[in-house]
């Protein structure tokens, strides 16, 4: 297998995407582990992680680096976060999850991966985690009707000047009766007051009726 680095600490063999396993020998969600020389990689599944889906769809802006601080809203059990943890090195991921059962598995993950800080809280109430520092990136995947309001509120409070946000928009959570394209248009319009839209993708075939937005906060 011959791998090329396509973003800092993200690799590809021309089709599949990989990160270097921070915890050698341990798979997080059943993903394949592969070795090349002395390095072990974890295959990143685009059907399980929208960030990987966006990479497979041609993402250009990849703001994560070894020292990034990331606020991640809608952490679930940490599938995507586990790959960010591989990439981030000494950076930190403040991982907010509202559902206690999901958060429990996230906490187990954080026991082995010290750059994940699990926070059991509602992303609509950023005052519940106001002790976190300002961050370079806000990543949000909460599948809620007020996704745009939640993102704006958190970015205004925690995102550094000029920082980047990534939003997974699930049209079904906003309005099941509307054409998804119309829902995406409306959310883009609402977000354009506070953000410049750098990139947008529909995530098919990896996720249906989802749009992935890369945003930069306006001053
Ligand atoms: C689609 S899943 C996230 C999957 C995850 N981003 C990944 O790629 O591994 C959405 C998650 O958002 C959580 N969630 C929904 N509303 C929330 C809120 N208001 N605050 C925090 N988490 C929330 C749900 O409990 C669920 O675990």
CSV table of C-alpha atoms and ligand atoms in Angstrom, one decimal:
chain,number,residue,atom,x,y,z
A,1,UNK,CA,0.0,0.0,0.0
A,2,UNK,CA,1.4,3.4,-1.0
A,3,UNK,CA,0.1,6.4,1.0
A,4,UNK,CA,0.3,10.1,0.2
A,5,UNK,CA,-0.2,12.8,2.8
A,6,UNK,CA,-3.1,14.9,1.4
A,7,UNK,CA,-3.5,17.2,4.5
A,8,UNK,CA,-1.3,17.4,7.6
A,9,UNK,CA,-1.4,13.9,9.1
A,10,UNK,CA,-4.2,12.7,6.7
A,11,UNK,CA,-3.2,10.1,4.2
A,12,UNK,CA,-4.7,8.5,1.1
A,13,UNK,CA,-4.0,5.6,-1.2
A,14,UNK,CA,-5.9,7.3,-4.0
A,15,UNK,CA,-9.3,6.1,-2.7
A,16,UNK,CA,-9.4,5.4,1.1
A,17,UNK,CA,-8.4,7.9,3.7
A,18,UNK,CA,-6.3,7.1,6.8
A,19,UNK,CA,-4.9,8.7,10.0
A,20,UNK,CA,-2.0,7.5,12.0
A,21,UNK,CA,-3.3,5.4,14.9
A,22,UNK,CA,-2.5,7.2,18.2
A,23,UNK,CA,-3.1,4.1,20.2
A,24,UNK,CA,-1.4,1.3,18.3
A,25,UNK,CA,-3.3,-2.0,17.9
A,26,UNK,CA,-6.6,-0.4,19.0
A,27,UNK,CA,-9.6,0.1,16.6
A,28,UNK,CA,-12.3,2.5,17.8
A,29,UNK,CA,-15.4,1.7,15.8
A,30,UNK,CA,-14.4,-1.5,13.9
A,31,UNK,CA,-12.4,0.3,11.3
A,32,UNK,CA,-9.5,-1.5,9.6
A,33,UNK,CA,-6.0,-1.1,10.9
A,34,UNK,CA,-3.2,-1.2,8.3
A,35,UNK,CA,0.6,-1.1,8.7
A,36,UNK,CA,3.1,0.5,6.4
A,37,UNK,CA,6.7,0.1,7.6
A,38,UNK,CA,6.7,0.8,11.3
A,39,UNK,CA,3.5,3.0,11.2
A,40,UNK,CA,0.0,1.9,11.9
A,41,UNK,CA,-2.9,3.7,10.2
A,42,UNK,CA,-6.7,3.6,10.8
A,43,UNK,CA,-9.0,3.6,7.8
A,44,UNK,CA,-11.4,6.5,8.0
A,45,UNK,CA,-14.9,5.5,7.0
A,46,UNK,CA,-16.8,8.2,4.9
A,47,UNK,CA,-20.1,6.4,5.7
A,48,UNK,CA,-19.5,6.8,9.4
A,49,UNK,CA,-17.9,10.3,9.4
A,50,UNK,CA,-19.1,13.3,7.5
A,51,UNK,CA,-15.7,15.0,7.7
A,52,UNK,CA,-14.2,12.0,5.8
A,53,UNK,CA,-17.2,12.1,3.4
A,54,UNK,CA,-16.3,15.8,2.7
A,55,UNK,CA,-12.7,14.9,2.1
A,56,UNK,CA,-13.8,12.2,-0.3
A,57,UNK,CA,-16.0,14.8,-2.1
A,58,UNK,CA,-13.0,17.1,-2.6
A,59,UNK,CA,-12.6,19.3,0.5
A,60,UNK,CA,-9.9,21.9,0.0
A,61,UNK,CA,-9.9,23.8,3.3
A,62,UNK,CA,-8.6,21.5,6.1
A,63,UNK,CA,-7.9,23.8,9.0
A,64,UNK,CA,-6.8,21.1,11.5
A,65,UNK,CA,-3.1,20.9,12.6
A,66,UNK,CA,-1.1,19.3,15.4
A,67,UNK,CA,-1.7,22.3,17.8
A,68,UNK,CA,-5.3,23.1,16.9
A,69,UNK,CA,-7.9,23.7,19.5
A,70,UNK,CA,-11.3,22.5,18.4
A,71,UNK,CA,-14.8,22.8,19.8
A,72,UNK,CA,-16.8,19.9,18.5
A,73,UNK,CA,-20.6,20.1,19.0
A,74,UNK,CA,-22.5,16.8,18.7
A,75,UNK,CA,-19.7,14.5,19.6
A,76,UNK,CA,-21.8,11.3,19.9
A,77,UNK,CA,-19.5,8.3,20.7
A,78,UNK,CA,-16.5,9.9,19.1
A,79,UNK,CA,-16.2,8.3,15.6
A,80,UNK,CA,-15.0,11.5,13.8
A,81,UNK,CA,-13.3,12.8,17.0
A,82,UNK,CA,-11.1,9.7,17.2
A,83,UNK,CA,-9.6,10.6,13.8
A,84,UNK,CA,-9.2,14.3,14.8
A,85,UNK,CA,-7.5,13.0,18.0
A,86,UNK,CA,-5.0,11.1,15.7
A,87,UNK,CA,-4.4,14.3,13.7
A,88,UNK,CA,-4.2,16.9,16.6
A,89,UNK,CA,-1.2,15.7,18.6
A,90,UNK,CA,-0.9,18.2,21.4
A,91,UNK,CA,-4.0,20.2,20.4
A,92,UNK,CA,-7.3,19.6,22.2
A,93,UNK,CA,-10.8,18.7,21.2
A,94,UNK,CA,-13.6,20.0,23.5
A,95,UNK,CA,-16.2,17.4,22.7
A,96,UNK,CA,-19.8,18.4,23.6
A,97,UNK,CA,-22.5,15.8,23.7
A,98,UNK,CA,-26.0,16.0,25.2
A,99,UNK,CA,-27.0,12.3,25.4
A,100,UNK,CA,-25.6,10.5,28.5
A,101,UNK,CA,-25.3,7.1,26.8
A,102,UNK,CA,-23.2,8.5,24.0
A,103,UNK,CA,-21.1,10.6,26.4
A,104,UNK,CA,-20.3,7.5,28.4
A,105,UNK,CA,-18.6,5.9,25.4
A,106,UNK,CA,-16.9,9.2,24.5
A,107,UNK,CA,-15.5,9.3,28.1
A,108,UNK,CA,-14.1,5.8,27.6
A,109,UNK,CA,-12.4,6.9,24.4
A,110,UNK,CA,-11.0,10.0,26.2
A,111,UNK,CA,-9.4,7.7,28.9
A,112,UNK,CA,-6.9,6.5,26.2
A,113,UNK,CA,-6.7,9.7,24.1
A,114,UNK,CA,-5.7,12.6,26.3
A,115,UNK,CA,-6.4,15.3,23.7
A,116,UNK,CA,-10.1,14.7,23.9
A,117,UNK,CA,-12.0,16.6,26.6
A,118,UNK,CA,-15.5,15.2,26.9
A,119,UNK,CA,-18.2,17.7,28.0
A,120,UNK,CA,-21.8,16.4,28.8
A,121,UNK,CA,-23.8,19.5,28.0
A,122,UNK,CA,-26.4,21.1,25.6
A,123,UNK,CA,-24.7,23.0,22.8
A,124,UNK,CA,-27.6,25.5,23.1
A,125,UNK,CA,-26.2,26.5,26.5
A,126,UNK,CA,-22.6,27.4,25.9
A,127,UNK,CA,-22.5,29.0,29.4
A,128,UNK,CA,-22.4,25.4,30.7
A,129,UNK,CA,-18.8,25.0,29.3
A,130,UNK,CA,-17.6,28.6,29.3
A,131,UNK,CA,-14.4,27.5,31.0
A,132,UNK,CA,-12.9,26.2,27.7
A,133,UNK,CA,-10.4,28.4,25.9
A,134,UNK,CA,-11.0,30.2,22.6
A,135,UNK,CA,-10.7,27.7,19.7
A,136,UNK,CA,-9.3,27.7,16.1
A,137,UNK,CA,-12.2,25.6,14.7
A,138,UNK,CA,-15.8,24.9,15.6
A,139,UNK,CA,-17.2,21.7,14.1
A,140,UNK,CA,-20.9,21.0,14.5
A,141,UNK,CA,-23.0,17.9,13.7
A,142,UNK,CA,-26.0,18.1,16.0
A,143,UNK,CA,-29.0,17.4,13.7
A,144,UNK,CA,-31.3,20.0,15.3
A,145,UNK,CA,-33.9,22.3,13.8
A,146,UNK,CA,-31.9,25.4,15.0
A,147,UNK,CA,-28.5,24.2,13.8
A,148,UNK,CA,-27.6,27.7,12.4
A,149,UNK,CA,-28.5,29.5,15.7
A,150,UNK,CA,-26.5,27.0,17.7
A,151,UNK,CA,-23.4,27.4,15.5
A,152,UNK,CA,-23.5,31.2,15.5
A,153,UNK,CA,-24.0,31.4,19.2
A,154,UNK,CA,-21.0,29.1,19.9
A,155,UNK,CA,-18.7,30.7,17.3
A,156,UNK,CA,-19.5,34.2,18.7
A,157,UNK,CA,-18.5,33.0,22.1
A,158,UNK,CA,-15.5,30.7,21.5
A,159,UNK,CA,-14.1,31.0,17.9
A,160,UNK,CA,-10.9,33.1,17.5
A,161,UNK,CA,-11.0,36.0,15.1
A,162,UNK,CA,-10.8,34.7,11.5
A,163,UNK,CA,-11.4,31.1,12.7
A,164,UNK,CA,-13.1,28.4,10.7
A,165,UNK,CA,-16.3,26.5,11.3
A,166,UNK,CA,-17.6,23.3,9.7
A,167,UNK,CA,-21.3,22.5,9.8
A,168,UNK,CA,-23.1,19.3,8.8
A,169,UNK,CA,-26.6,20.4,7.8
A,170,UNK,CA,-29.3,17.7,8.0
A,171,UNK,CA,-32.3,18.9,6.1
A,172,UNK,CA,-34.6,16.4,7.6
A,173,UNK,CA,-34.0,17.8,11.1
A,174,UNK,CA,-35.0,21.3,9.9
A,175,UNK,CA,-38.0,20.6,7.7
A,176,UNK,CA,-39.0,17.1,6.5
A,177,UNK,CA,-41.7,18.5,4.2
A,178,UNK,CA,-39.3,20.8,2.2
A,179,UNK,CA,-37.1,20.0,-0.7
A,180,UNK,CA,-33.6,19.6,0.9
A,181,UNK,CA,-32.1,22.0,-1.6
A,182,UNK,CA,-34.5,24.8,-0.4
A,183,UNK,CA,-33.6,24.0,3.2
A,184,UNK,CA,-29.8,24.3,2.3
A,185,UNK,CA,-30.4,27.6,0.5
A,186,UNK,CA,-32.2,29.1,3.5
A,187,UNK,CA,-29.6,28.0,6.0
A,188,UNK,CA,-26.8,29.4,3.8
A,189,UNK,CA,-28.7,32.7,3.6
A,190,UNK,CA,-29.1,32.8,7.4
A,191,UNK,CA,-25.4,31.9,8.0
A,192,UNK,CA,-24.1,34.4,5.5
A,193,UNK,CA,-24.9,37.3,7.9
A,194,UNK,CA,-22.1,36.0,10.3
A,195,UNK,CA,-19.9,33.8,8.0
A,196,UNK,CA,-18.3,33.7,4.6
A,197,UNK,CA,-19.1,30.4,2.9
A,198,UNK,CA,-15.8,28.9,1.8
A,199,UNK,CA,-17.0,25.5,0.5
A,200,UNK,CA,-20.2,23.5,0.3
A,201,UNK,CA,-20.8,19.8,-0.6
A,202,UNK,CA,-23.8,17.5,-0.7
A,203,UNK,CA,-22.5,14.4,1.1
A,204,UNK,CA,-24.2,11.7,-1.2
A,205,UNK,CA,-23.5,8.8,-1.5
A,206,UNK,CA,-22.1,8.8,2.0
A,207,UNK,CA,-25.0,10.6,3.7
A,208,UNK,CA,-28.4,11.4,2.2
A,209,UNK,CA,-29.9,14.9,2.5
A,210,UNK,CA,-26.9,16.4,4.2
A,211,UNK,CA,-24.9,19.4,3.2
A,212,UNK,CA,-21.3,20.1,4.6
A,213,UNK,CA,-20.4,23.7,4.9
A,214,UNK,CA,-16.9,25.2,5.5
A,215,UNK,CA,-17.3,28.7,6.9
A,216,UNK,CA,-15.1,31.6,8.0
A,217,UNK,CA,-16.4,33.9,10.7
A,218,UNK,CA,-16.8,37.6,9.7
A,219,UNK,CA,-15.2,40.3,12.0
B,1,LIG,C1,-25.2,12.7,13.9
B,1,LIG,S1,-24.7,12.5,15.6
B,1,LIG,C2,-23.0,13.1,15.5
B,1,LIG,C3,-22.0,12.1,14.9
B,1,LIG,C4,-20.6,12.5,15.2
B,1,LIG,N1,-20.4,13.9,14.8
B,1,LIG,C5,-19.5,11.8,14.4
B,1,LIG,O1,-19.3,12.1,13.3
B,1,LIG,O2,-19.0,10.8,15.0
B,1,LIG,C6,-25.5,13.9,16.4
B,1,LIG,C7,-25.2,14.0,17.8
B,1,LIG,O3,-25.5,15.2,18.3
B,1,LIG,C8,-26.0,15.1,19.6
B,1,LIG,N2,-26.8,16.3,20.0
B,1,LIG,C9,-28.0,16.6,19.5
B,1,LIG,N3,-28.4,17.8,20.0
B,1,LIG,C10,-27.4,18.3,20.8
B,1,LIG,C11,-27.3,19.4,21.6
B,1,LIG,N4,-28.2,20.4,21.7
B,1,LIG,N5,-26.1,19.6,22.3
B,1,LIG,C12,-25.1,18.6,22.2
B,1,LIG,N6,-25.2,17.5,21.5
B,1,LIG,C13,-26.4,17.3,20.8
B,1,LIG,C14,-26.8,13.8,19.6
B,1,LIG,O4,-27.1,13.3,20.9
B,1,LIG,C15,-26.0,12.9,18.7
B,1,LIG,O5,-25.1,12.2,19.5
